[in-house]
Short mmCIF file of C-alpha atoms in Angstrom, two decimals:
data_model
loop_
_atom_site.label_atom_id
_atom_site.label_comp_id
_atom_site.label_asym_id
_atom_site.label_seq_id
_atom_site.Cartn_x
_atom_site.Cartn_y
_atom_site.Cartn_z
CA MET A 83 46.81 -5.05 -27.26
CA ILE A 84 43.11 -4.55 -26.87
CA LYS A 85 40.88 -7.08 -29.10
CA THR A 86 37.48 -7.51 -29.74
CA ILE A 87 36.09 -11.00 -30.07
CA ALA A 88 33.01 -12.03 -31.45
CA THR A 89 30.95 -14.13 -29.40
CA THR A 90 27.25 -15.69 -29.16
CA PRO A 91 25.00 -15.41 -26.27
CA TYR A 92 24.17 -17.87 -23.50
CA THR A 93 20.64 -17.56 -22.59
CA ASP A 94 21.08 -18.81 -18.73
CA GLN A 95 22.94 -15.97 -17.15
CA LYS A 96 20.21 -14.22 -15.28
CA MET A 97 21.15 -13.39 -11.78
CA GLY A 98 19.86 -14.62 -8.66
CA THR A 99 19.32 -13.03 -5.18
CA ALA A 100 23.02 -12.61 -4.75
CA GLY A 101 24.57 -13.00 -8.09
CA LEU A 102 25.37 -15.49 -10.85
CA ARG A 103 25.53 -19.16 -9.58
CA ARG A 104 26.07 -22.17 -11.79
CA LYS A 105 27.88 -25.23 -11.97
CA SER A 106 31.69 -25.08 -12.80
CA LYS A 107 31.36 -27.19 -15.87
CA VAL A 108 29.08 -24.42 -17.17
CA VAL A 109 31.17 -21.37 -16.41
CA THR A 110 34.22 -23.04 -17.89
CA GLN A 111 32.61 -23.19 -21.37
CA PRO A 112 34.05 -20.78 -24.13
CA ASN A 113 33.27 -17.13 -23.43
CA TYR A 114 31.04 -17.83 -20.72
CA ILE A 115 32.87 -15.46 -18.02
CA GLU A 116 33.67 -13.22 -20.93
CA ASN A 117 29.90 -12.78 -22.18
CA PHE A 118 28.62 -11.88 -18.55
CA MET A 119 31.35 -9.45 -17.82
CA GLN A 120 30.99 -7.80 -20.81
CA SER A 121 27.24 -7.22 -20.40
CA ILE A 122 27.85 -5.78 -17.08
CA PHE A 123 30.18 -3.48 -18.33
CA ASN A 124 27.96 -2.57 -20.94
CA VAL A 125 25.04 -2.15 -18.59
CA ILE A 126 27.25 0.28 -16.17
CA GLY A 127 28.25 2.49 -19.60
CA GLU A 128 30.99 5.20 -19.01
CA LEU A 129 33.84 3.24 -17.33
CA LYS A 130 36.73 5.97 -17.36
CA GLY A 131 37.57 7.20 -14.02
CA LYS A 132 35.92 4.18 -12.26
CA THR A 133 37.37 2.10 -9.42
CA PHE A 134 36.50 -1.74 -8.87
CA VAL A 135 37.15 -4.32 -6.24
CA VAL A 136 38.06 -7.85 -7.44
CA GLY A 137 38.48 -11.05 -5.44
CA GLY A 138 37.00 -14.45 -4.30
CA ASP A 139 36.89 -17.24 -1.70
CA GLY A 140 39.53 -19.34 -3.93
CA ARG A 141 37.12 -21.88 -5.20
CA TYR A 142 37.87 -23.64 -8.53
CA TYR A 143 38.18 -21.56 -11.50
CA ASN A 144 38.70 -18.33 -9.35
CA ASP A 145 42.25 -17.66 -10.71
CA VAL A 146 41.28 -18.03 -14.13
CA ALA A 147 38.37 -15.79 -14.41
CA ILE A 148 40.02 -13.13 -12.20
CA GLN A 149 42.62 -12.69 -14.84
CA LYS A 150 39.95 -12.71 -17.36
CA ILE A 151 37.96 -9.74 -15.40
CA ILE A 152 41.35 -8.03 -15.14
CA LYS A 153 41.95 -7.89 -18.72
CA MET A 154 38.62 -7.03 -19.57
CA ALA A 155 38.27 -4.26 -17.11
CA ALA A 156 41.52 -2.80 -18.79
CA ALA A 157 40.08 -3.14 -22.33
CA ASN A 158 36.70 -1.48 -21.38
CA GLY A 159 38.42 1.77 -19.99
CA ILE A 160 38.26 1.01 -15.96
CA SER A 161 40.86 3.17 -14.44
CA ARG A 162 41.65 1.26 -11.16
CA LEU A 163 41.07 -2.42 -9.72
CA ILE A 164 42.09 -2.97 -6.00
CA ILE A 165 42.43 -6.88 -5.78
CA GLY A 166 42.97 -9.26 -2.53
CA GLN A 167 46.63 -10.69 -2.73
CA ASN A 168 46.30 -14.18 -4.54
CA GLY A 169 42.84 -13.22 -5.52
CA PHE A 170 41.37 -13.70 -2.02
CA ILE A 171 38.49 -11.21 -0.60
CA SER A 172 35.77 -12.39 1.53
CA THR A 173 32.38 -10.99 0.85
CA PRO A 174 32.17 -8.94 3.65
CA ALA A 175 36.00 -7.67 3.57
CA GLY A 176 35.26 -6.56 -0.15
CA SER A 177 32.19 -4.36 0.88
CA ASN A 178 34.42 -2.56 3.50
CA ILE A 179 36.93 -2.22 0.87
CA ILE A 180 34.49 -0.75 -1.69
CA LEU A 181 33.26 1.72 1.10
CA LYS A 182 36.64 2.80 2.32
CA ASN A 183 37.85 3.23 -1.23
CA LYS A 184 34.82 4.73 -2.38
CA ALA A 185 35.14 2.36 -5.10
CA ASP A 186 32.08 2.37 -7.84
CA GLY A 187 31.52 -1.16 -7.26
CA GLY A 188 33.13 -4.77 -6.89
CA PHE A 189 32.87 -8.27 -8.04
CA ILE A 190 33.21 -11.23 -5.44
CA LEU A 191 33.84 -14.70 -7.34
CA SER A 192 31.95 -16.91 -4.91
CA ALA A 193 29.09 -19.13 -4.72
CA SER A 194 28.75 -18.40 -1.15
CA HIS A 195 27.76 -21.64 1.00
CA ASN A 196 27.86 -24.20 -2.15
CA PRO A 197 30.36 -26.46 -2.83
CA GLY A 198 33.54 -26.23 -4.76
CA GLY A 199 35.76 -28.04 -7.26
CA ILE A 200 35.37 -29.09 -10.88
CA ASN A 201 32.02 -30.92 -10.08
CA GLY A 202 30.89 -28.20 -7.52
CA ASP A 203 29.65 -24.28 -8.10
CA PHE A 204 30.99 -21.05 -9.56
CA GLY A 205 29.56 -17.62 -8.67
CA ILE A 206 30.10 -13.82 -9.05
CA LYS A 207 28.55 -11.46 -7.22
CA TYR A 208 28.45 -7.70 -8.39
CA SER A 209 28.30 -5.02 -5.86
CA ASN A 210 27.69 -1.28 -6.60
CA HIS A 211 29.24 1.53 -4.81
CA THR A 212 27.13 0.84 -1.61
CA GLY A 213 29.39 -2.20 -1.16
CA GLY A 214 26.11 -4.35 -1.28
CA GLN A 215 24.13 -6.17 -3.83
CA ILE A 216 22.50 -4.45 -7.22
CA PRO A 217 18.93 -3.73 -7.10
CA SER A 218 16.83 -6.24 -9.40
CA SER A 219 16.27 -3.15 -11.90
CA ILE A 220 19.91 -3.47 -12.77
CA SER A 221 20.46 -7.16 -12.78
CA ASP A 222 17.59 -7.76 -15.24
CA LYS A 223 19.23 -5.11 -17.39
CA ILE A 224 22.23 -7.16 -17.29
CA TYR A 225 20.36 -10.60 -18.08
CA GLN A 226 18.88 -8.73 -21.38
CA GLU A 227 22.23 -7.70 -22.18
CA THR A 228 23.37 -11.07 -22.19
CA LEU A 229 20.81 -12.57 -24.45
CA LYS A 230 21.99 -10.02 -27.31
CA ILE A 231 25.55 -9.64 -26.78
CA LYS A 232 27.81 -10.21 -29.93
CA GLU A 233 31.40 -9.31 -28.75
CA TYR A 234 33.65 -8.49 -26.18
CA LYS A 235 36.54 -6.71 -25.39
CA ILE A 236 39.87 -8.16 -23.46
CA CYS A 237 43.45 -6.97 -23.35
CA ASP A 238 45.76 -9.30 -24.86
CA VAL A 239 48.42 -9.57 -22.25
CA ALA A 240 50.03 -12.16 -20.13
CA ASP A 241 48.54 -12.97 -16.79
CA ILE A 242 48.98 -10.67 -13.85
CA ASP A 243 51.08 -11.58 -10.74
CA LEU A 244 48.74 -11.46 -8.01
CA SER A 245 50.98 -12.63 -5.22
CA LYS A 246 52.91 -9.47 -4.68
CA LEU A 247 51.38 -6.53 -2.79
CA GLY A 248 51.86 -3.13 -4.36
CA ARG A 249 50.97 -1.35 -7.62
CA GLN A 250 50.93 -2.46 -11.47
CA GLU A 251 49.59 -1.31 -14.57
CA VAL A 252 47.71 -3.18 -17.59
CA CYS A 253 47.01 -1.37 -20.72
CA GLY A 254 47.04 2.12 -19.00
CA MET A 255 44.88 0.51 -15.94
CA GLN A 256 46.16 0.52 -12.61
CA ILE A 257 45.98 -2.32 -10.09
CA ASP A 258 46.56 -2.28 -6.46
CA VAL A 259 47.28 -5.66 -5.10
CA ILE A 260 46.45 -5.35 -1.15
CA ASP A 261 46.65 -7.39 1.99
CA PRO A 262 42.76 -8.18 2.23
CA VAL A 263 42.73 -8.95 5.98
CA LYS A 264 44.35 -5.72 7.19
CA ASP A 265 41.58 -3.40 6.74
CA TYR A 266 38.84 -5.81 7.81
CA VAL A 267 40.66 -6.26 11.04
CA GLU A 268 40.90 -2.41 11.67
CA MET A 269 37.26 -2.19 11.03
CA MET A 270 36.51 -5.06 13.46
CA GLU A 271 39.03 -3.31 15.96
CA GLY A 272 36.78 -0.11 15.73
CA ILE A 273 33.38 -1.97 16.67
CA PHE A 274 34.18 -4.41 19.42
CA ASP A 275 36.11 -4.44 22.69
CA PHE A 276 38.99 -6.70 21.75
CA ALA A 277 40.64 -5.84 25.16
CA ALA A 278 37.65 -7.68 26.91
CA ILE A 279 37.53 -10.46 24.41
CA LYS A 280 41.39 -10.95 24.88
CA ALA A 281 41.21 -10.93 28.67
CA LEU A 282 38.45 -13.84 28.37
CA PHE A 283 40.82 -15.83 26.43
CA ALA A 284 43.66 -15.14 28.75
CA LYS A 285 41.23 -16.68 31.57
CA GLY A 286 41.34 -19.98 29.92
CA PHE A 287 38.13 -19.72 27.70
CA THR A 288 38.14 -22.04 24.70
CA MET A 289 36.93 -21.86 21.20
CA ARG A 290 36.67 -23.87 17.99
CA PHE A 291 36.25 -21.89 14.67
CA ASP A 292 35.90 -23.85 11.45
CA ALA A 293 36.78 -21.91 8.67
CA MET A 294 35.53 -25.10 6.36
CA ASN A 295 38.98 -24.61 4.04
CA ALA A 296 37.14 -21.45 2.72
CA VAL A 297 38.29 -17.74 2.66
CA THR A 298 37.58 -16.55 6.37
CA GLY A 299 40.61 -19.04 7.31
CA PRO A 300 43.46 -16.53 7.23
CA TYR A 301 41.02 -13.56 8.82
CA ALA A 302 40.33 -15.95 11.58
CA LEU A 303 43.80 -16.89 12.47
CA LYS A 304 45.02 -13.29 12.60
CA ILE A 305 41.82 -12.16 14.92
CA PHE A 306 41.33 -14.99 17.02
CA GLU A 307 44.62 -16.69 17.67
CA GLU A 308 46.82 -13.81 16.79
CA ILE A 309 45.39 -10.84 18.14
CA LEU A 310 42.76 -12.02 20.67
CA GLY A 311 44.88 -14.90 21.95
CA ALA A 312 42.76 -17.90 21.41
CA PRO A 313 44.45 -21.22 21.99
CA LYS A 314 46.82 -22.32 18.87
CA GLY A 315 44.70 -24.56 17.03
CA SER A 316 41.42 -22.75 17.81
CA VAL A 317 40.88 -22.24 14.00
CA VAL A 318 40.48 -25.43 12.12
CA ASN A 319 40.28 -25.96 8.42
CA TYR A 320 41.75 -22.85 7.79
CA LYS A 321 43.53 -22.89 4.43
CA PRO A 322 41.35 -21.85 1.49
CA LEU A 323 41.26 -24.72 -1.24
CA PRO A 324 39.78 -24.77 -4.51
CA ASP A 325 37.33 -27.81 -3.49
CA PHE A 326 37.12 -26.83 0.14
CA GLY A 327 38.87 -29.90 0.80
CA GLY A 328 35.72 -32.04 -0.08
CA LEU A 329 33.47 -29.88 2.42
CA HIS A 330 30.44 -28.27 1.79
CA PRO A 331 31.14 -24.96 2.94
CA ASP A 332 27.46 -24.09 4.40
CA PRO A 333 27.86 -23.68 8.29
CA ASN A 334 24.80 -25.54 9.48
CA MET A 335 23.93 -28.46 11.44
CA VAL A 336 24.09 -30.76 8.70
CA TYR A 337 27.14 -29.68 6.58
CA ALA A 338 29.40 -28.28 9.44
CA LYS A 339 29.15 -31.86 10.74
CA GLU A 340 32.89 -31.85 12.20
CA LEU A 341 32.22 -28.91 14.17
CA VAL A 342 28.99 -30.22 15.39
CA ASN A 343 30.06 -33.46 16.72
CA PHE A 344 32.98 -31.82 18.78
CA MET A 345 30.69 -29.07 20.06
CA PHE A 346 28.25 -31.77 21.20
CA SER A 347 31.19 -34.31 22.66
CA ASP A 348 32.42 -34.30 26.03
CA LYS A 349 35.46 -32.49 24.66
CA ALA A 350 33.55 -29.40 23.33
CA ALA A 351 35.15 -25.76 23.35
CA ASP A 352 33.51 -23.07 25.34
CA PHE A 353 32.22 -21.32 22.30
CA GLY A 354 31.97 -22.92 18.62
CA ALA A 355 31.42 -21.13 15.33
CA ALA A 356 31.62 -21.77 11.81
CA ASN A 357 31.58 -19.54 8.47
CA ASP A 358 30.55 -20.43 4.97
CA GLY A 359 32.67 -20.39 1.82
CA ASP A 360 32.71 -16.31 1.34
CA GLY A 361 32.70 -15.54 5.17
CA ASP A 362 29.08 -13.93 5.05
CA ARG A 363 27.41 -16.56 6.94
CA ASN A 364 27.82 -17.74 10.44
CA MET A 365 26.77 -20.57 12.80
CA ILE A 366 26.87 -20.10 16.62
CA LEU A 367 27.48 -22.97 19.10
CA GLY A 368 27.70 -23.31 22.90
CA LYS A 369 28.84 -26.62 24.56
CA LYS A 370 26.05 -29.09 23.32
CA PHE A 371 24.18 -26.48 22.64
CA PHE A 372 22.73 -24.89 19.16
CA VAL A 373 21.35 -21.13 18.51
CA THR A 374 19.22 -20.87 15.50
CA PRO A 375 20.25 -17.95 13.26
CA SER A 376 16.63 -16.26 14.13
CA ASP A 377 17.51 -16.56 17.90
CA SER A 378 21.00 -15.07 17.25
CA LEU A 379 19.96 -12.07 15.51
CA ALA A 380 17.64 -11.38 18.43
CA ILE A 381 20.09 -12.14 20.99
CA LEU A 382 22.35 -9.72 19.44
CA THR A 383 19.96 -7.11 18.95
CA ASP A 384 18.93 -7.37 22.87
CA HIS A 385 22.76 -6.78 23.77
CA PHE A 386 23.50 -3.82 21.07
CA ASN A 387 24.47 -1.57 24.36
CA LEU A 388 27.44 -4.20 25.46
CA ILE A 389 29.08 -3.47 21.89
CA PRO A 390 31.27 -0.11 22.00
CA ALA A 391 30.22 0.62 18.45
CA TYR A 392 26.48 0.53 19.54
CA LYS A 393 26.34 1.46 22.96
CA ASN A 394 24.82 5.10 22.15
CA GLY A 395 21.80 3.39 20.39
CA ILE A 396 20.83 1.86 17.11
CA TYR A 397 18.30 3.01 14.35
CA GLY A 398 16.33 -0.30 14.22
CA VAL A 399 16.35 -3.91 12.81
CA ALA A 400 14.95 -6.12 9.87
CA LYS A 401 14.95 -9.46 9.15
CA SER A 402 13.70 -11.47 6.19
CA ALA A 403 10.17 -12.54 6.04
CA ALA A 404 11.11 -16.26 6.34
CA THR A 405 13.28 -15.58 9.48
CA SER A 406 11.72 -16.21 12.93
CA THR A 407 9.53 -13.28 14.55
CA ALA A 408 11.75 -13.66 17.77
CA VAL A 409 13.56 -10.10 16.92
CA GLU A 410 10.17 -8.40 16.32
CA LYS A 411 9.53 -8.89 20.17
CA VAL A 412 13.17 -7.51 21.25
CA ALA A 413 12.56 -4.39 18.72
CA LYS A 414 9.28 -3.39 20.56
CA ALA A 415 10.71 -3.81 23.75
CA HIS A 416 13.78 -1.47 22.96
CA ASN A 417 11.25 0.69 20.95
CA ILE A 418 13.42 0.75 17.70
CA GLY A 419 12.35 0.39 14.05
CA TYR A 420 11.48 -2.90 12.96
CA TYR A 421 11.38 -4.34 9.01
CA GLU A 422 10.17 -7.26 7.48
CA VAL A 423 11.69 -7.74 4.00
CA PRO A 424 11.88 -10.55 1.06
CA THR A 425 14.83 -12.94 1.20
CA GLY A 426 17.95 -11.24 -0.36
CA TRP A 427 20.61 -8.72 1.39
CA LYS A 428 20.02 -6.14 -1.16
CA TYR A 429 16.61 -5.53 0.49
CA PHE A 430 18.53 -4.17 3.53
CA VAL A 431 20.47 -1.66 1.91
CA ASN A 432 17.79 1.25 1.52
CA LEU A 433 17.00 0.76 5.21
CA MET A 434 20.57 1.21 6.32
CA ASP A 435 21.39 3.70 3.75
CA SER A 436 18.34 5.65 4.96
CA LYS A 437 19.27 5.32 8.80
CA ARG A 438 16.36 3.02 9.45
CA ILE A 439 18.11 -0.09 10.65
CA THR A 440 21.38 -0.92 12.21
CA PHE A 441 21.12 -4.65 12.27
CA CYS A 442 19.60 -7.09 10.17
CA GLY A 443 19.58 -10.94 9.57
CA GLU A 444 18.17 -13.95 7.60
CA GLU A 445 17.31 -17.36 8.94
CA SER A 446 20.00 -18.86 6.41
CA PHE A 447 22.77 -18.37 8.60
CA GLY A 448 23.44 -14.58 7.53
CA THR A 449 23.81 -11.76 10.32
CA GLY A 450 25.09 -8.21 9.77
CA SER A 451 24.98 -4.50 10.46
CA SER A 452 25.33 -1.30 8.61
CA HIS A 453 29.42 -1.24 9.04
CA ILE A 454 28.93 -2.64 5.48
CA ARG A 455 26.29 -3.53 3.36
CA GLU A 456 26.66 -7.26 3.20
CA LYS A 457 26.14 -10.05 5.81
CA ASP A 458 29.17 -10.67 7.97
CA GLY A 459 30.20 -14.02 9.78
CA ILE A 460 33.25 -12.96 11.57
CA TRP A 461 31.30 -9.67 12.78
CA ALA A 462 28.85 -12.05 14.12
CA VAL A 463 31.02 -14.69 15.88
CA LEU A 464 33.06 -11.45 17.43
CA PHE A 465 29.55 -9.88 18.89
CA TRP A 466 29.08 -13.36 20.59
CA LEU A 467 32.44 -13.19 22.23
CA ASN A 468 31.94 -9.82 23.43
CA ILE A 469 28.80 -10.50 25.00
CA ILE A 470 30.13 -13.47 26.58
CA ALA A 471 33.02 -11.37 27.81
CA ALA A 472 30.93 -8.80 29.11
CA THR A 473 28.20 -10.86 30.94
CA GLY A 474 30.45 -13.82 32.12
CA LYS A 475 27.91 -16.20 31.15
CA SER A 476 27.68 -19.40 28.56
CA VAL A 477 26.06 -19.38 25.27
CA GLU A 478 23.15 -21.51 26.43
CA GLU A 479 22.67 -19.34 29.78
CA ILE A 480 22.54 -16.24 27.47
CA THR A 481 20.01 -17.74 25.09
CA THR A 482 17.88 -19.30 27.75
CA GLU A 483 17.64 -16.15 29.65
CA PHE A 484 16.50 -14.47 26.61
CA TRP A 485 13.74 -17.00 25.99
CA GLN A 486 12.58 -16.35 29.77
CA LYS A 487 12.42 -12.88 28.93
CA TYR A 488 10.68 -13.03 25.44
CA GLY A 489 9.14 -16.47 25.17
CA ARG A 490 10.76 -19.09 22.60
CA SER A 491 9.96 -18.82 18.79
CA TYR A 492 10.60 -22.75 17.79
CA TYR A 493 11.95 -23.01 14.15
CA VAL A 494 13.01 -25.23 11.92
CA ARG A 495 13.65 -25.09 7.99
CA PHE A 496 13.14 -28.02 5.55
CA ASP A 497 14.63 -27.96 2.21
CA PHE A 498 13.43 -30.03 -0.54
CA GLU A 499 16.36 -30.05 -3.33
CA GLY A 500 16.54 -30.90 -6.85
CA VAL A 501 13.01 -30.46 -7.77
CA ASP A 502 12.29 -29.88 -11.30
CA THR A 503 11.79 -26.05 -11.89
CA GLU A 504 8.69 -26.43 -13.68
CA VAL A 505 7.10 -28.74 -10.99
CA ALA A 506 8.24 -26.18 -8.19
CA ASP A 507 6.93 -23.04 -10.35
CA LYS A 508 3.49 -24.56 -10.75
CA MET A 509 3.38 -26.09 -6.99
CA MET A 510 4.20 -22.51 -6.05
CA ALA A 511 1.62 -20.95 -8.29
CA ASP A 512 -1.12 -23.47 -7.43
CA LEU A 513 -0.53 -22.66 -3.45
CA GLU A 514 -0.66 -18.76 -3.99
CA ALA A 515 -4.01 -19.19 -5.45
CA LYS A 516 -5.32 -21.37 -3.19
CA LEU A 517 -4.05 -19.88 0.27
CA PRO A 518 -6.59 -16.97 0.79
CA SER A 519 -9.14 -19.48 1.04
CA LEU A 520 -7.90 -20.96 4.14
CA ALA A 521 -8.49 -18.25 6.34
CA GLY A 522 -10.50 -19.16 9.32
CA GLN A 523 -10.19 -22.67 8.96
CA THR A 524 -8.50 -24.79 11.64
CA PHE A 525 -5.93 -27.73 10.90
CA GLU A 526 -4.54 -30.02 13.30
CA GLY A 527 -5.80 -27.67 16.20
CA PHE A 528 -4.21 -24.63 14.76
CA LYS A 529 -6.48 -21.82 13.09
CA VAL A 530 -5.53 -20.11 10.17
CA SER A 531 -5.93 -16.15 10.90
CA GLU A 532 -4.59 -15.17 7.31
CA ALA A 533 -2.82 -16.74 4.14
CA GLY A 534 -1.16 -15.46 0.97
CA ALA A 535 1.91 -14.01 -0.64
CA PHE A 536 4.23 -11.85 1.05
CA VAL A 537 4.45 -8.40 -0.52
CA TYR A 538 7.10 -5.87 0.72
CA ASN A 539 6.73 -2.17 -0.09
CA ASP A 540 10.03 -0.65 0.39
CA PRO A 541 9.62 2.77 2.31
CA VAL A 542 12.54 4.18 0.56
CA ASP A 543 12.39 4.02 -3.10
CA HIS A 544 8.52 2.76 -2.78
CA SER A 545 8.94 -0.44 -4.88
CA SER A 546 6.92 -3.39 -4.31
CA THR A 547 8.21 -6.92 -4.04
CA LYS A 548 6.45 -10.40 -3.87
CA ASN A 549 8.36 -12.95 -2.46
CA GLY A 550 7.35 -16.20 -0.80
CA LEU A 551 4.04 -17.44 0.65
CA ILE A 552 3.07 -17.08 4.62
CA VAL A 553 0.49 -19.08 6.32
CA ARG A 554 -0.39 -17.61 9.73
CA PHE A 555 -2.08 -18.94 12.71
CA THR A 556 -3.94 -17.13 15.26
CA ASP A 557 -1.55 -18.35 18.24
CA GLY A 558 1.26 -16.61 16.27
CA SER A 559 2.64 -19.88 14.65
CA ARG A 560 3.47 -19.57 10.73
CA ILE A 561 4.39 -21.45 7.57
CA VAL A 562 6.72 -19.78 5.01
CA TYR A 563 6.95 -21.25 1.70
CA ARG A 564 9.72 -20.08 -0.78
CA LEU A 565 11.84 -21.11 -3.73
CA SER A 566 15.43 -20.47 -3.17
CA GLY A 567 17.01 -18.31 -5.55
CA THR A 568 20.87 -19.36 -4.62
CA GLY A 569 20.92 -22.83 -6.22
CA SER A 570 22.97 -23.66 -9.28
CA SER A 571 20.46 -26.37 -10.69
CA GLY A 572 17.41 -27.30 -10.36
CA ALA A 573 15.03 -25.86 -7.70
CA THR A 574 14.87 -25.99 -3.98
CA ILE A 575 11.44 -25.71 -2.16
CA ARG A 576 11.82 -24.17 1.40
CA VAL A 577 9.69 -24.53 3.93
CA TYR A 578 9.87 -22.45 7.36
CA LEU A 579 8.00 -23.38 10.39
CA GLU A 580 7.78 -21.28 13.43
CA ARG A 581 5.50 -22.02 16.74
CA TYR A 582 5.56 -19.73 19.67
CA SER A 583 5.69 -20.69 23.27
CA LYS A 584 5.97 -18.61 26.65
CA ASP A 585 6.22 -21.09 28.77
CA ASP A 586 7.59 -24.68 27.05
CA LEU A 587 11.07 -23.51 26.64
CA LYS A 588 13.46 -26.43 26.36
CA ASN A 589 11.45 -28.87 24.15
CA ASP A 590 12.74 -30.39 20.95
CA PRO A 591 11.96 -28.22 18.20
CA LEU A 592 11.13 -31.12 15.83
CA LYS A 593 8.67 -32.51 18.37
CA MET A 594 7.09 -28.95 18.82
CA LEU A 595 6.71 -28.68 15.24
CA THR A 596 5.24 -32.13 14.04
CA GLU A 597 1.57 -30.78 13.79
CA ILE A 598 2.62 -27.81 11.79
CA PHE A 599 4.96 -29.79 9.55
CA LYS A 600 1.91 -32.09 8.69
CA ILE A 601 -0.41 -28.98 8.15
CA ALA A 602 2.44 -27.50 5.75
CA MET A 603 2.97 -30.76 3.76
CA SER A 604 -0.92 -31.28 3.45
CA ILE A 605 -1.56 -27.83 2.08
CA SER A 606 1.42 -27.54 -0.52
CA GLU A 607 0.94 -31.04 -1.74
CA ILE A 608 4.74 -31.76 -1.86
CA PRO A 609 4.84 -35.11 -1.54
CA GLU A 610 2.24 -35.78 -4.23
CA ARG A 611 3.95 -33.25 -6.48
CA THR A 612 7.67 -33.76 -5.90
CA GLY A 613 7.63 -37.42 -4.64
CA LYS A 614 9.60 -36.22 -1.67
CA HIS A 615 8.10 -37.18 1.83
CA GLN A 616 10.98 -36.19 3.66
CA ALA A 617 13.29 -33.02 3.46
CA ASP A 618 16.84 -33.38 2.16
CA VAL A 619 17.87 -30.68 4.34
CA VAL A 620 16.66 -29.93 7.83
CA THR A 621 18.17 -26.63 9.70
#
């Protein structure tokens, strides 16, 4: 029943910051998935006695790829797979299942916030026993293996029925098909004050949660409508679809336009939120009011003592270098640990495991805590609902009071997408060489205090990572440049702008950042090098 199949390598299977992401038409090529998975199994080594979690966000080709993974896992000697019913598991739920079952790792099939369908994207996230992303040292070994692979093993059996809960066996391997929502709900009930949130809804509080036809629809229906009592219809686009119903499942002001239009209308609910394709990102909205992810992380951190699971204190907080410095001020005020890391959730894991931090977040709409080792969209939404229930204040009131207390970090991200990879790499290399010479110079009234590459020295494993370029100004403003590692084709140049103000708290962010945007474009020469004079996405 076990076959060994000859194959030839693909040269494009290097993982990014959160796994392998490629166009759907790329991964459907013969042996593409098989080569990648066999390379992982080869790097892991001895698989007998090991348990892995498998599931995905339901996007196109998930069902086919999961069947391949099951059969290959059995052929390679894995002892047990824990699989979400019908192949569904969100990224945060998968992390929880790995930790709860002391599994050796997991495979979540998702391209996160990228579009789905035959013309969309496909991805595989490989997590280790921590429930978090594998370190670069391991992903590099896997990539080297993909370049020399000659064969793969697979069990020649019929597809497995994943619609029925319970235990099955394939080629001597145990398969447990589980309800992917149940364990996650129990975890959330152990963190937040569900009784207080339920009472909030009982008083007439309204919300709109957009699952964007992605994997958190069933989770949201169960938690928000069935358990907490949000009005029926509060959760929209809740049925996971292979192409996300044509939606781009990225919870931001551009792609979650349906939710944004509703929340900025006269019919707006009291609270609005959205998740991405695999449920690890979130967007928070009030009535005609948007909360930036950077501010959201800072506000959650400032209110940690309102949450039952954190009322006795938290270790600290960490953010990606590209995220605004708002949370740094909160950490200082509460006298807790504070860390700045490269983009990529894996950099938070060491800090969580060593009890240096409890909360962490990235500007790309990802927020989480040490309850798992991934970012968690519904967790962030429940955190906000818990704060609202405890304070009786609106999203706008909570945010405005935060600005009055700490000042406001005006912050916007500009994405220049589809740039030729060689052009983007050359631009970043030239910019890195140029930046140190800018110290002390003044542009548009802003004086540069320092400029150069961001280098992170991990306090746990003592590794050193260079990630992105930063220009700092004497007034606390910043420009951050980096290449995104989450795209499936071409390169995305991301430019992050930040300007701090203690007094001017309710201005338009784009207006406040006009001069800094001019500086950023001039220094980087993006228009001259890419032909792009405006960003493709502004968030």
